[in-house]
CSV table of C-alpha atoms in Angstrom, one decimal:
chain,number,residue,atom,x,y,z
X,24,UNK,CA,3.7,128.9,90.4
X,25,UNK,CA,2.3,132.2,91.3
X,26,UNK,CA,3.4,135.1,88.7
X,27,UNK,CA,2.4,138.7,87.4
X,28,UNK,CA,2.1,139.8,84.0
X,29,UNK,CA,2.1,143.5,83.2
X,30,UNK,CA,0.0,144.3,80.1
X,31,UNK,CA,2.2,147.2,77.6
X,32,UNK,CA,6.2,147.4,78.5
X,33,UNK,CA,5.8,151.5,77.2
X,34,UNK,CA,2.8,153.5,78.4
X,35,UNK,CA,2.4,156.8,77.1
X,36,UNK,CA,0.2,159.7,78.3
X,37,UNK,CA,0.3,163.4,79.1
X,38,UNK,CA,0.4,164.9,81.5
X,39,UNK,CA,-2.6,166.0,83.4
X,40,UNK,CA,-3.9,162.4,81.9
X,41,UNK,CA,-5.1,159.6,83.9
X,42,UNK,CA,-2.4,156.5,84.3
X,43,UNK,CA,-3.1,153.3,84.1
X,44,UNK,CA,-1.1,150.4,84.3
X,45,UNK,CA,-2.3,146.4,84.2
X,46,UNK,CA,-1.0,143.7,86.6
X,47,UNK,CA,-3.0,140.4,86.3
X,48,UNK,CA,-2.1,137.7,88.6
X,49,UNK,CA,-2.1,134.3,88.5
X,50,UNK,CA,-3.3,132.5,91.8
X,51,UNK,CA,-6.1,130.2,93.1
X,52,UNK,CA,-5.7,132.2,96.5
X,53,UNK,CA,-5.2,136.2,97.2
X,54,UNK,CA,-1.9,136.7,97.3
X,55,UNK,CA,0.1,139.8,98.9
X,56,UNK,CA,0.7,141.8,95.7
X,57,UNK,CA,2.6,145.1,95.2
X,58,UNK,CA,4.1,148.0,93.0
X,59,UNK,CA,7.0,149.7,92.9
X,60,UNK,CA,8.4,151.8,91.0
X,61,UNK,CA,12.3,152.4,90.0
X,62,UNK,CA,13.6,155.8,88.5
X,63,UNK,CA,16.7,156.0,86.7
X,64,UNK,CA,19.6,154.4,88.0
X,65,UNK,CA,18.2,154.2,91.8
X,66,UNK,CA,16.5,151.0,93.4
X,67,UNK,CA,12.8,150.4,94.1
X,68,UNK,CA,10.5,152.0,96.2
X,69,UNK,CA,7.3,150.7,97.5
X,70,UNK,CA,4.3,152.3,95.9
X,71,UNK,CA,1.5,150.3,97.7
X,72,UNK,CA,0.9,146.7,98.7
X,73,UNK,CA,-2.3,144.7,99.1
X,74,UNK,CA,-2.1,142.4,102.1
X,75,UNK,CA,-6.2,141.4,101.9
X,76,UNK,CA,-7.3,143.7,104.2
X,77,UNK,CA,-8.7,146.4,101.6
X,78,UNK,CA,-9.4,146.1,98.0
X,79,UNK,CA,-8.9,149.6,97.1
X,80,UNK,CA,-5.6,150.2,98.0
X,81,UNK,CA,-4.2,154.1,98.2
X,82,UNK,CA,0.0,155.0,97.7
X,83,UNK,CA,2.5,156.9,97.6
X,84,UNK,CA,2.5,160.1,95.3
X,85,UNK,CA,-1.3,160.0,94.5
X,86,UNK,CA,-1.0,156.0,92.8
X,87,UNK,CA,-3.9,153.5,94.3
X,88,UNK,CA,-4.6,150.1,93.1
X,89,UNK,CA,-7.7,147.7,93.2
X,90,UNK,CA,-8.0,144.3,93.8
X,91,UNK,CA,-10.1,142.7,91.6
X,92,UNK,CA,-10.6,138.9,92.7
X,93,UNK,CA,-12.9,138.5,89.5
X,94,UNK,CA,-10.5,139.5,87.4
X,95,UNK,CA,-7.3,138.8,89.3
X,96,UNK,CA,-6.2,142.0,88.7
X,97,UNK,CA,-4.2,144.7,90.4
X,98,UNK,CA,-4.4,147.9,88.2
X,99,UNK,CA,-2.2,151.1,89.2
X,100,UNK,CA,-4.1,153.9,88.9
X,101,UNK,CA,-3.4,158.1,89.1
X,102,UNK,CA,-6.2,160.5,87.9
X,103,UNK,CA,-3.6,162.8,86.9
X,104,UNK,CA,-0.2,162.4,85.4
X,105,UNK,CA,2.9,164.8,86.2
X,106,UNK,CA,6.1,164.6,84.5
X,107,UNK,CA,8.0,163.2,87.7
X,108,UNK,CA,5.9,160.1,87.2
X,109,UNK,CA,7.6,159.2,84.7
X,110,UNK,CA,9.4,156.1,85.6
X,111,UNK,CA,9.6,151.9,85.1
X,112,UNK,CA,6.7,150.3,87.4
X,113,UNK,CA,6.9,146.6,88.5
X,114,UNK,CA,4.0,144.6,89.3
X,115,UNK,CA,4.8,142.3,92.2
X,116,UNK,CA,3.8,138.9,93.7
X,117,UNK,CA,4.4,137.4,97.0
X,118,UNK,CA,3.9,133.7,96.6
X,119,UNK,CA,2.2,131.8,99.4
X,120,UNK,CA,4.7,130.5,101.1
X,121,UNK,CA,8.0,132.1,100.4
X,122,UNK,CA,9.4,135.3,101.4
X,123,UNK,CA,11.0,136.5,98.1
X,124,UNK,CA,8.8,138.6,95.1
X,125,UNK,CA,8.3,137.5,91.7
X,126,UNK,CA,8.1,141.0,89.3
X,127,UNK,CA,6.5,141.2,86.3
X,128,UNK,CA,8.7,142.7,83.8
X,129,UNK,CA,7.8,146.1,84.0
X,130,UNK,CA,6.3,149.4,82.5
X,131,UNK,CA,8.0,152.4,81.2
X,132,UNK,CA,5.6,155.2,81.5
X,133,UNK,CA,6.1,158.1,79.5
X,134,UNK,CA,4.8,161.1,80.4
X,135,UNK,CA,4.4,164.4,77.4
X,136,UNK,CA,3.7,168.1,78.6
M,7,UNK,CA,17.1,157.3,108.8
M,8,UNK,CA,20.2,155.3,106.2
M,9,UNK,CA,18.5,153.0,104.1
M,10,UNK,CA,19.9,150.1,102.0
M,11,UNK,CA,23.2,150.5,101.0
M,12,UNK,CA,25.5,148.8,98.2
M,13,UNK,CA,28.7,148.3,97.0
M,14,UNK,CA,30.4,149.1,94.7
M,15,UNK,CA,28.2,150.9,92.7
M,16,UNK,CA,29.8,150.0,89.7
M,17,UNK,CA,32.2,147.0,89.0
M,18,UNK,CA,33.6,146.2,85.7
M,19,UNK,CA,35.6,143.1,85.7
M,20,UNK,CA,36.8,140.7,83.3
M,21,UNK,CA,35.7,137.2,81.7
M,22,UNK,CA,36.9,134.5,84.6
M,23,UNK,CA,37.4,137.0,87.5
M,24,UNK,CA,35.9,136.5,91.0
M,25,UNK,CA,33.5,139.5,92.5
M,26,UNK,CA,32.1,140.3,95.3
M,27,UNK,CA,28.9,142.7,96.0
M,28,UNK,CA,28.3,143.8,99.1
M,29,UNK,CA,24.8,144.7,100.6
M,30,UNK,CA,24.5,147.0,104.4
M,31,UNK,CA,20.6,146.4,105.2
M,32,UNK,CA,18.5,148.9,107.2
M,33,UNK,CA,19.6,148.3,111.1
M,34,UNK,CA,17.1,145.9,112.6
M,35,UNK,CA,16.0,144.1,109.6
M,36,UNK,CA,16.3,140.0,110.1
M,37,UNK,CA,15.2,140.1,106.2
M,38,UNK,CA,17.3,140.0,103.6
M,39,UNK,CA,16.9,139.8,99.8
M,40,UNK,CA,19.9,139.6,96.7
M,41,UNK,CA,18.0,140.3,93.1
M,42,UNK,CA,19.0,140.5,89.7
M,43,UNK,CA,18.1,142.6,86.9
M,44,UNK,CA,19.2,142.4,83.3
M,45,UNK,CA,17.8,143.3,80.1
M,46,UNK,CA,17.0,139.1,79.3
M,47,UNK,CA,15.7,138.4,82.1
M,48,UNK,CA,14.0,141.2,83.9
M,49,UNK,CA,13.9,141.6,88.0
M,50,UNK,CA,14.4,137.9,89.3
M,51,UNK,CA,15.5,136.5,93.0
M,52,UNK,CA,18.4,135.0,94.0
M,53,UNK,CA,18.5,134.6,97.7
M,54,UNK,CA,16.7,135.0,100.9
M,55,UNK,CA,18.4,135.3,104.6
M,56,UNK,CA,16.7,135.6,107.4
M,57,UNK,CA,19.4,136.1,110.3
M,58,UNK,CA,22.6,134.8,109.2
M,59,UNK,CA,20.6,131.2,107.3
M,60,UNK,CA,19.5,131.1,103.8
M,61,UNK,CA,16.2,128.8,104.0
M,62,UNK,CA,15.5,129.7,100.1
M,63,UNK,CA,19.0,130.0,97.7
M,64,UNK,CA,16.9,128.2,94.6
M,65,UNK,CA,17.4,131.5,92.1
M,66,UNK,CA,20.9,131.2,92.4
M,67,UNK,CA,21.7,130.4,89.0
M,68,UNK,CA,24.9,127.8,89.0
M,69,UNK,CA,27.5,126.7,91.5
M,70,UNK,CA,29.6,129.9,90.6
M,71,UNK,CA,27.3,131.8,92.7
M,72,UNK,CA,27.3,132.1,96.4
M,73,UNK,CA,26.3,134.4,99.1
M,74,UNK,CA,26.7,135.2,103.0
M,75,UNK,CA,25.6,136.9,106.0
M,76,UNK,CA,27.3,137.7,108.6
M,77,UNK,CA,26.2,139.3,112.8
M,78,UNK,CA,22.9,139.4,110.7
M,79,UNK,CA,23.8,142.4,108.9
M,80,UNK,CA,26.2,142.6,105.7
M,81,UNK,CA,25.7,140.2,102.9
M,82,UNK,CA,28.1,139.6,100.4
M,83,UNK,CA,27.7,138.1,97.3
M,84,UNK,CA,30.0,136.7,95.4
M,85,UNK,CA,30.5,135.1,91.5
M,86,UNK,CA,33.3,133.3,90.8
M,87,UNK,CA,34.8,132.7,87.2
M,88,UNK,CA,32.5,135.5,85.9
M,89,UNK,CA,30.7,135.7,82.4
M,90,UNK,CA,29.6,137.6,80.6
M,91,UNK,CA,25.9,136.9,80.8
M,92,UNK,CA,26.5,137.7,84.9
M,93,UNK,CA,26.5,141.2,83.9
M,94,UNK,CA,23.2,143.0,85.5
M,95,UNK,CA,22.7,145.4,88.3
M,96,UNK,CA,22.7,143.3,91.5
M,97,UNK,CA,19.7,144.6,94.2
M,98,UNK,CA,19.5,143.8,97.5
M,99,UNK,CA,16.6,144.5,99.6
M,100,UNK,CA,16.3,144.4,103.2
M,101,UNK,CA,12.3,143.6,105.6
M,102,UNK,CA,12.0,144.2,109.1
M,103,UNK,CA,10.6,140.7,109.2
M,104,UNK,CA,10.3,137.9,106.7
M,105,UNK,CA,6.7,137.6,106.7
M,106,UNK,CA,5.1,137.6,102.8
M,107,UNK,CA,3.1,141.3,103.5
M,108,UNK,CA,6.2,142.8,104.6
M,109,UNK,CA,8.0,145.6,102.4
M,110,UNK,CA,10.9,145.3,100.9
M,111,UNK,CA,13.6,147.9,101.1
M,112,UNK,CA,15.8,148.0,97.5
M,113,UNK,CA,19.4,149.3,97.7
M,114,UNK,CA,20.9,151.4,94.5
M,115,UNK,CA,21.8,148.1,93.0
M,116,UNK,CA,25.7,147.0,91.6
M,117,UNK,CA,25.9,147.4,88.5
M,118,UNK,CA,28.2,145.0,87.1
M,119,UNK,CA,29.8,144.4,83.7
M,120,UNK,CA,32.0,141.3,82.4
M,121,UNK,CA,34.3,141.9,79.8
């Protein structure tokens, strides 16, 4: 079965730092893969998606991700950290096939003045 | 526009009570998504409508758990004889179509606790 696995449950930086947060997939075929991220008691919200037509991917709020068939990974990325970023980030998978998501199981990031 | 919306918010409820959570997708989605997240177990699916049919129900976790849509709109979801390792926060999610690429839309969630 197609999954996600997010490297780190706690990332810590400051701010002004670059973020980076790991997703590797497990696939024998591209899959649609996504973040999103969830503040404190709210729901989701779509950061990006990859859907195969680029590998770089560019987000919401300054966050891209690359697509790295190599490596089957799907690293969020932000060259510079602010204290609203702080938040719990889910690595997603679409599987081929279905219609629901399979998450990873998350990363806190931290984020220090 | 309104987004997803859910309720309750919060439920508390005891050991052996029936619930039910309610879901109001985004107008015009056919696409429609129930999630659980606890502490154990992390984010995981439960359901998938698209219209008013549920072609994929295989995360629901027992019998005791059930859900509907109906005009293609509200969901309801609904746990009978309720345990106490049923308490989570309840998402729903909402796509304008139920292709794999499409994005999701995540309500507040429910949270609910069994005493």
């Amino acid at each position: 079965a197609q999954s996600v696995t997010q490297l780190g449950s706690h990332v810590s930086v400051s701010e002004g730092a670059l973020v980076l947060l790991r997703c590797n997939y497990s696939s024998s075929v591209p899959p649609y893969l996504f973040w999103y991220v969830q503040y404190p008691n709210q729901g989701l919200q779509l950061l990006l998606k990859y859907t195969s037509a680029a590998t770089l991917v560019k987000g919401i709020n300054g966050f891209e991700a690359e697509f790295k068939k190599s490596e089957t990974s799907f690293h969020l990325t932000k060259p510079s950290a602010h204290m609203s970023d702080a938040a719990e980030y889910f690595c997603a998978v679409s599987p081929t096939g279905f219609q629901k998501l399979v998450f990873g199981t998350g990363t806190r990031l931290l984020v220090s003045p | 526009g309104a987004g997803v919306s859910q309720s309750p918010s919060n439920k508390v409820t005891e050991k052996g009570k029936d619930v039910e959570l309610r879901c109001d997708p985004i107008s015009g989605h056919t696409a429609l998504y129930w999630y659980r997240q606890s502490l154990g177990q992390g984010l995981e699916f439960l359901i998938y409508f698209q219209g008013n049919s549920a072609p994929d129900k295989s995360g629901l976790p027992s019998d005791r758990f059930s859900a509907e849509r109906t005009g293609g709109s509200v969901s309801t979801l609904t746990i009978q004889r309720t345990q106490q390792e049923d308490s989570a926060v309840y998402l729903c999610a909402s796509s304008a179509t139920s292709g794999g690429a499409s994005e999701q839309f995540f309500g507040p969630g429910t949270r609910l606790t069994v005493l």
